[in-house]
Each structure stands twice: as structure tokens, then as C-alpha cells.
Coordinates of C-alpha atoms in Angstrom, one line a residue:
M5 CA 0.0 0.0 0.0
N6 CA 2.4 2.7 -1.2
R7 CA -0.3 5.2 -2.3
I8 CA -3.4 5.7 -0.1
L9 CA -6.3 8.2 -0.6
V10 CA -8.6 9.2 2.3
I11 CA -11.8 10.8 1.3
R12 CA -13.2 12.9 4.2
G13 CA -15.9 15.6 3.9
G14 CA -17.9 16.9 6.8
A15 CA -17.4 19.8 9.2
I16 CA -14.3 20.7 11.3
G17 CA -15.2 18.4 14.2
D18 CA -16.0 15.5 11.9
F19 CA -12.6 15.8 10.3
I20 CA -10.7 16.1 13.6
L21 CA -12.6 13.1 15.1
T22 CA -11.2 11.1 12.2
L23 CA -7.6 12.0 13.1
P24 CA -7.0 9.2 15.6
A25 CA -7.8 6.7 12.9
L26 CA -5.5 8.5 10.4
K27 CA -2.7 8.7 13.0
A28 CA -2.9 4.9 13.4
L29 CA -2.8 4.6 9.6
R30 CA 0.2 6.8 9.4
D31 CA 2.0 5.1 12.2
A32 CA 1.4 1.7 10.5
R33 CA 2.4 3.0 7.1
P34 CA 5.1 5.6 7.8
H35 CA 6.5 5.5 4.2
A36 CA 3.2 5.5 2.3
H37 CA 2.1 8.5 0.2
I38 CA -1.2 9.6 1.7
D39 CA -3.6 12.0 -0.1
I40 CA -6.7 13.5 1.4
L41 CA -9.7 14.5 -0.7
G42 CA -11.7 16.9 1.4
Y43 CA -12.6 20.5 2.1
K44 CA -9.3 22.3 1.6
H45 CA -9.7 24.8 4.5
I46 CA -10.3 21.9 6.9
A47 CA -8.0 19.2 5.5
A48 CA -5.2 21.8 5.5
L49 CA -4.7 20.7 9.2
A50 CA -3.3 17.4 7.8
E51 CA -1.4 18.5 4.7
N52 CA 2.3 18.3 5.3
R53 CA 1.5 18.2 9.0
F54 CA 2.3 14.5 9.7
Y55 CA -0.9 13.0 8.3
A56 CA -0.8 13.5 4.5
Q57 CA 1.6 14.7 1.8
A58 CA -1.1 16.1 -0.5
L59 CA -4.6 17.5 -0.5
R60 CA -7.3 17.8 -3.2
S61 CA -10.5 19.7 -3.0
I62 CA -13.7 17.8 -2.8
E63 CA -15.4 20.8 -4.3
Y64 CA -13.6 20.4 -7.6
G65 CA -16.3 20.8 -10.2
P66 CA -15.7 17.7 -12.5
L67 CA -15.9 15.5 -9.4
S68 CA -19.7 15.8 -9.5
S69 CA -19.9 13.3 -12.3
F70 CA -18.8 10.6 -9.8
F71 CA -22.1 11.1 -8.0
A72 CA -24.3 10.5 -11.0
K73 CA -25.2 7.0 -12.2
D74 CA -23.6 5.8 -15.5
S75 CA -22.1 9.2 -16.1
E76 CA -19.1 9.9 -18.3
L77 CA -16.1 10.1 -16.0
P78 CA -13.4 12.6 -16.6
S79 CA -10.2 10.8 -17.6
E80 CA -8.1 13.0 -15.4
L81 CA -10.0 12.0 -12.3
A82 CA -10.4 8.4 -13.4
N83 CA -6.6 8.2 -13.7
Y84 CA -6.2 10.0 -10.3
F85 CA -8.3 7.5 -8.5
A86 CA -6.9 4.5 -10.3
G87 CA -3.4 5.5 -9.2
F88 CA -4.0 4.6 -5.5
D89 CA -3.4 1.2 -4.0
L90 CA -6.1 1.8 -1.4
I91 CA -9.0 4.3 -1.1
I92 CA -10.8 4.9 2.2
S93 CA -14.0 6.8 1.8
Y94 CA -16.2 8.4 4.5
L95 CA -18.6 9.9 2.0
Y96 CA -22.4 9.4 2.4
D97 CA -23.1 7.0 -0.5
P98 CA -26.3 5.1 0.3
D99 CA -26.9 3.9 -3.3
R100 CA -23.2 3.1 -3.8
I101 CA -23.1 5.3 -6.9
F102 CA -19.8 6.9 -6.0
E103 CA -18.4 3.5 -5.1
N104 CA -19.4 2.0 -8.4
N105 CA -18.0 4.8 -10.4
L106 CA -14.6 4.4 -8.5
R107 CA -14.7 0.7 -9.5
R108 CA -15.3 1.7 -13.1
C109 CA -12.0 3.5 -12.9
G110 CA -10.2 0.4 -11.9
V111 CA -10.2 0.9 -8.2
E112 CA -9.9 -2.5 -6.5
N113 CA -9.1 -1.8 -2.9
L114 CA -11.9 0.4 -1.5
I115 CA -13.0 0.6 2.2
C116 CA -16.1 2.6 3.1
G117 CA -16.2 4.1 6.6
P118 CA -19.3 5.4 8.4
A119 CA -20.6 8.6 6.9
K120 CA -22.8 9.3 10.0
I121 CA -22.2 8.7 13.6
V122 CA -24.6 6.5 15.5
Q123 CA -25.9 8.6 18.4
T124 CA -26.4 5.7 20.8
G125 CA -23.2 3.9 19.9
D126 CA -19.5 4.1 20.8
H127 CA -17.5 7.3 20.9
A128 CA -17.5 9.0 17.5
A129 CA -13.7 8.5 17.1
R130 CA -14.1 4.8 17.7
Q131 CA -16.8 4.5 15.1
L132 CA -14.6 6.4 12.6
A133 CA -11.8 4.0 13.3
C134 CA -13.6 1.0 11.8
P135 CA -12.2 1.2 8.2
I136 CA -8.7 1.4 9.6
E137 CA -9.2 -1.6 11.8
E138 CA -10.5 -3.5 8.8
L139 CA -6.9 -3.3 7.5
G140 CA -5.7 -5.1 10.7
I141 CA -4.4 -1.8 12.2
R142 CA -5.5 -1.4 15.8
V143 CA -6.6 2.1 16.7
A144 CA -5.9 2.2 20.5
D145 CA -5.4 5.9 21.0
L146 CA -8.6 8.0 20.5
T147 CA -7.0 11.3 21.4
E148 CA -7.0 14.0 18.8
K149 CA -3.7 15.6 17.7
V150 CA -2.7 18.2 15.2
F151 CA 0.9 19.2 14.4
P152 CA 1.3 22.9 13.6
S153 CA 4.2 23.7 11.3
I154 CA 7.0 26.2 12.0
E155 CA 5.2 28.7 9.9
D156 CA 1.9 28.2 11.9
R157 CA 3.8 28.8 15.2
T158 CA 5.5 31.9 13.8
F159 CA 2.1 33.3 13.0
A160 CA 0.8 32.5 16.5
Q161 CA 3.8 34.2 18.1
E162 CA 3.2 37.4 16.0
F163 CA -0.6 37.3 16.6
L164 CA -0.2 36.8 20.4
Q165 CA 2.6 39.4 20.5
N166 CA 4.6 37.0 22.6
S167 CA 2.1 37.3 25.5
Q168 CA 2.8 35.2 28.5
R169 CA 1.2 31.7 28.4
P170 CA -1.2 30.2 29.1
N171 CA -3.6 32.4 27.2
L172 CA -7.2 32.3 28.2
V173 CA -9.2 31.6 25.0
I174 CA -12.9 31.5 24.5
H175 CA -15.2 30.5 21.6
P176 CA -18.7 31.7 22.4
G177 CA -20.3 30.0 19.3
S178 CA -20.7 26.6 17.8
G179 CA -22.7 26.9 14.7
S180 CA -25.9 25.8 16.5
T181 CA -27.9 28.0 18.8
E182 CA -29.0 25.0 20.8
K183 CA -25.4 24.2 21.7
N184 CA -24.5 27.8 22.6
R185 CA -24.6 29.3 26.1
P186 CA -26.4 32.7 26.3
L187 CA -23.9 35.5 25.6
D188 CA -24.9 37.3 28.8
N189 CA -23.6 34.4 30.8
W190 CA -20.2 34.6 29.0
I191 CA -20.0 38.3 29.9
A192 CA -21.1 37.6 33.5
L193 CA -18.5 34.9 33.9
F194 CA -15.6 37.3 33.3
R195 CA -17.2 40.0 35.3
S196 CA -17.4 38.0 38.5
G197 CA -14.7 38.0 41.2
G198 CA -14.5 34.4 42.3
F199 CA -11.3 33.4 40.7
P200 CA -8.3 32.5 42.9
A201 CA -5.1 34.6 43.2
A202 CA -3.4 32.6 40.5
A203 CA -5.9 33.9 38.0
R204 CA -5.4 37.6 38.8
P205 CA -2.5 38.2 36.4
L206 CA -5.0 37.5 33.6
E207 CA -7.4 40.0 35.2
R208 CA -10.2 37.4 34.9
R209 CA -10.8 38.0 31.2
P210 CA -10.1 36.2 28.0
S211 CA -6.9 36.9 26.1
V212 CA -8.3 35.7 22.8
V213 CA -11.9 35.4 21.5
I214 CA -12.3 33.1 18.5
C215 CA -14.7 34.3 15.8
G216 CA -15.9 32.3 12.9
E217 CA -18.5 33.3 10.2
A218 CA -21.4 32.0 12.4
D219 CA -20.2 33.9 15.5
Q220 CA -20.2 37.5 14.3
A221 CA -23.3 38.6 16.2
Y222 CA -21.8 37.2 19.5
V223 CA -18.4 38.7 18.9
S224 CA -19.7 42.2 17.9
Q225 CA -21.4 42.4 21.3
L226 CA -18.2 41.2 23.1
E227 CA -16.2 43.8 21.3
R228 CA -18.4 46.5 22.6
E229 CA -18.4 45.0 26.1
W230 CA -14.6 44.6 26.3
K231 CA -13.5 47.5 24.1
S232 CA -11.2 48.9 26.9
R233 CA -9.5 45.5 27.5
N234 CA -6.6 44.0 25.8
V235 CA -8.5 41.2 24.1
R236 CA -7.5 39.9 20.7
F237 CA -10.2 38.7 18.4
A238 CA -9.2 35.8 16.2
R239 CA -11.4 36.3 13.1
N240 CA -11.7 33.6 10.5
L241 CA -8.0 32.5 10.9
P242 CA -6.8 29.6 8.8
L243 CA -7.3 26.5 10.9
P244 CA -3.6 25.5 11.0
H245 CA -2.8 29.1 12.3
L246 CA -5.6 28.9 14.8
A247 CA -4.3 25.5 16.1
A248 CA -0.9 27.2 16.8
V249 CA -2.7 30.0 18.7
L250 CA -4.5 27.4 20.8
E251 CA -1.4 25.4 21.7
D252 CA -0.9 25.3 25.5
S253 CA -3.9 27.7 26.1
I254 CA -6.8 27.4 28.5
F255 CA -9.8 27.1 26.3
V256 CA -13.5 27.5 27.1
G257 CA -16.1 26.6 24.5
H258 CA -19.1 24.5 23.6
D259 CA -19.5 21.2 21.7
S260 CA -18.0 22.5 18.4
G261 CA -15.3 21.8 15.8
I262 CA -13.2 24.6 17.3
S263 CA -13.3 22.8 20.7
H264 CA -12.0 19.7 19.0
L265 CA -9.3 21.8 17.4
A266 CA -8.3 23.2 20.8
A267 CA -8.1 19.7 22.4
A268 CA -6.1 18.4 19.4
A269 CA -3.7 21.4 19.8
G270 CA -3.0 20.5 23.4
A271 CA -5.1 23.1 25.1
N272 CA -6.5 22.7 28.6
C273 CA -10.2 22.6 27.7
I274 CA -13.4 23.4 29.6
L275 CA -16.2 22.3 27.3
L276 CA -19.9 23.2 28.0
F277 CA -22.3 20.5 26.8
G278 CA -26.0 20.9 26.4
P279 CA -28.2 18.7 24.1
T280 CA -25.4 16.5 22.8
D281 CA -23.9 13.5 24.5
P282 CA -20.3 14.1 25.7
D283 CA -19.7 10.3 25.9
I284 CA -20.0 10.3 22.1
W285 CA -18.8 13.8 21.1
A286 CA -16.4 15.1 23.7
P287 CA -12.7 14.8 22.8
K288 CA -10.9 12.0 24.6
N289 CA -7.8 14.0 25.3
K290 CA -6.7 14.0 29.0
D291 CA -6.9 17.8 29.5
V292 CA -10.6 18.0 28.6
R293 CA -13.1 18.7 31.3
V294 CA -16.8 18.6 30.4
V295 CA -19.4 20.7 32.3
S296 CA -22.8 19.4 31.4
A297 CA -25.9 21.6 31.5
P298 CA -28.9 20.4 33.6
G299 CA -31.6 19.0 31.4
G300 CA -29.4 19.4 28.4
R301 CA -30.2 23.1 28.1
L302 CA -27.2 25.5 28.3
S303 CA -29.5 28.3 29.5
N304 CA -29.9 26.2 32.7
L305 CA -26.1 26.1 33.3
E306 CA -25.2 28.4 36.2
I307 CA -22.0 30.5 36.3
A308 CA -20.6 28.8 39.4
P309 CA -19.6 25.4 37.9
V310 CA -18.1 27.0 34.9
E311 CA -16.2 29.6 37.0
A312 CA -14.9 26.8 39.2
A313 CA -13.6 24.8 36.2
V314 CA -11.9 27.9 34.8
A315 CA -10.4 28.8 38.1
V316 CA -8.9 25.3 38.6
A317 CA -7.4 25.5 35.1
L318 CA -5.9 28.9 35.8
G319 CA -4.7 27.8 39.2
N320 CA -2.9 24.8 37.7
H321 CA -0.7 27.2 35.8

């Protein structure tokens, strides 16, 4: 298996939850050439950062023909797929149209992984490890890891202006309102005075606020609230750069892809869970602490347990 292609779409968290399986694959096949076909802004976390040597966009227009039955397949892509000794696909393909088109190209070794996570099953990373274990490769370690490059870390140093670590980083969004804590609670958390003495150098406030496209409304209000504070707003940073910013930080967030990125980067994470099951979705990394909301509603989560978790994390540094 000298040339391997992994096809992985999905959101940020879906991709990062697949990394334990990809790490086991890389460890077992250290000299293999591995390509990833996925969303480029997400899969960039893996390109030339331990997991894969090359990346191709799943949004490439001619690829659409592979999702149509009995379609004419572009020779360039047909030759591309045929050039791999093994293809592992996580695409949702219930009618096996994509699979059949790959086989028309001459693909012989194809393993299809779960496109959707079973909500009452094993941890998501364990479910996503199934196709790798079909190869006889044991996936024992379910922790998520990313490996920022030198360039990524140089960006982080410039962005953080060499501030003293650990930085306190928050991400008040998640892409789903049901998984978000009310913004007033975030503001109140860093207005309260219950933190221990060890937390006082950070003045009980975030050093960095992460802002993605779905978080603009939240962040605009926080900018107004904290305009006189030395808070950096990380807006739509490339994920490899953001991973380097998150290294060795104290991170507070929800069940989101960015929370998985923080855990994978080695942050000390306090993750606030509401309607989703942390036994399936929370990162398995050792420095992850889950605070679950009563009744699965984040609006029911009081400030005190969150403040206590942040205070412990700050006190440990």
C-alpha cells in the first residue's frame, strides 16, 4: 500500500474526530504517500503536517460526475483514483453510486467508513476508526492531535505578540444556537470575582476570542463590552494558524469543531455541553473537562460550575 487516498468531507469536528484513525494509519504505514480528498480549508490541518503529503478539494467541479449513475467520468480524475493502491472513503453514498464509479475507474481496494455517527453507539472516534481496523491496524489511542508547522507557530507568536502563556481563549459560538450558552452568561463569567489569586494576572478575562462566520453577532457584542480591555479577536483564521494560537492555552467553549481543534492542539479545555452527548462527542484528550448543563439546556447552566472549572485550570498554571 504505497499510495493511499482518504476521502473525508464533513465539518471541522468531523474531520478532527477522524484524526485518531488517520494517525494509526500513518504510524502503521510511515512511508506511504497519503492524499486527502476533502474541504481544503479543513483538511489543511493534515497537509504536510504529519498525516498527509497532498490535498485535493472535494469541491472540484468535475468530481460531480462521480455522484451520477452511469455518467461519463473525466479521464483526469479516473486516472487519479486508479493511481491509488487503497482508497478509504467516508462519503455518504447510500446507493453506492460513488463506489461503483470508482470501481469503473479500476479501483480495486476500497473501504467505506461510516458517513454518519450512531448517536447511541461508541464514541465517534471509535466509530470512525472502523475502516482502519478493517486493515488489521489497531486504533488504540482515540485522542485527537494536530501538528502545527513552524510557519503556523511563527504566525501565532506574532498574533499573540509574545504574551505570557497560558492564554485564556474562549469561543462563544458553535454553529448551532442550541449548543450555545447565552452570551450574557459569558459576559457575567468574566465580570465575577470568584477566581483565585493565581488567576489575577490574567485579570479574569479572555486573552483571545475566536470568531468564525457564524459567530459574528456574538463577537460584535463582546467587542463593545470589552473595548477597553486587551483582548485579541481571532477572526476567520486559517485552521492551522488557529491551532498554533490554541497550543498550551486554557480554552473555554461549547461542543464545536473549534473545541475539538483546541483539544487536538493540546489546550486545557473546559467544554460546556447541552443537548449533545459528551460520551460520544467530547474529545478523549486527557486535558478536557466537560461541564454538562442540567436538562441538556445550556440556558440552565449556572455560572458557578463554569467559573470553578476555569479557576482550577488557571490555578494549575
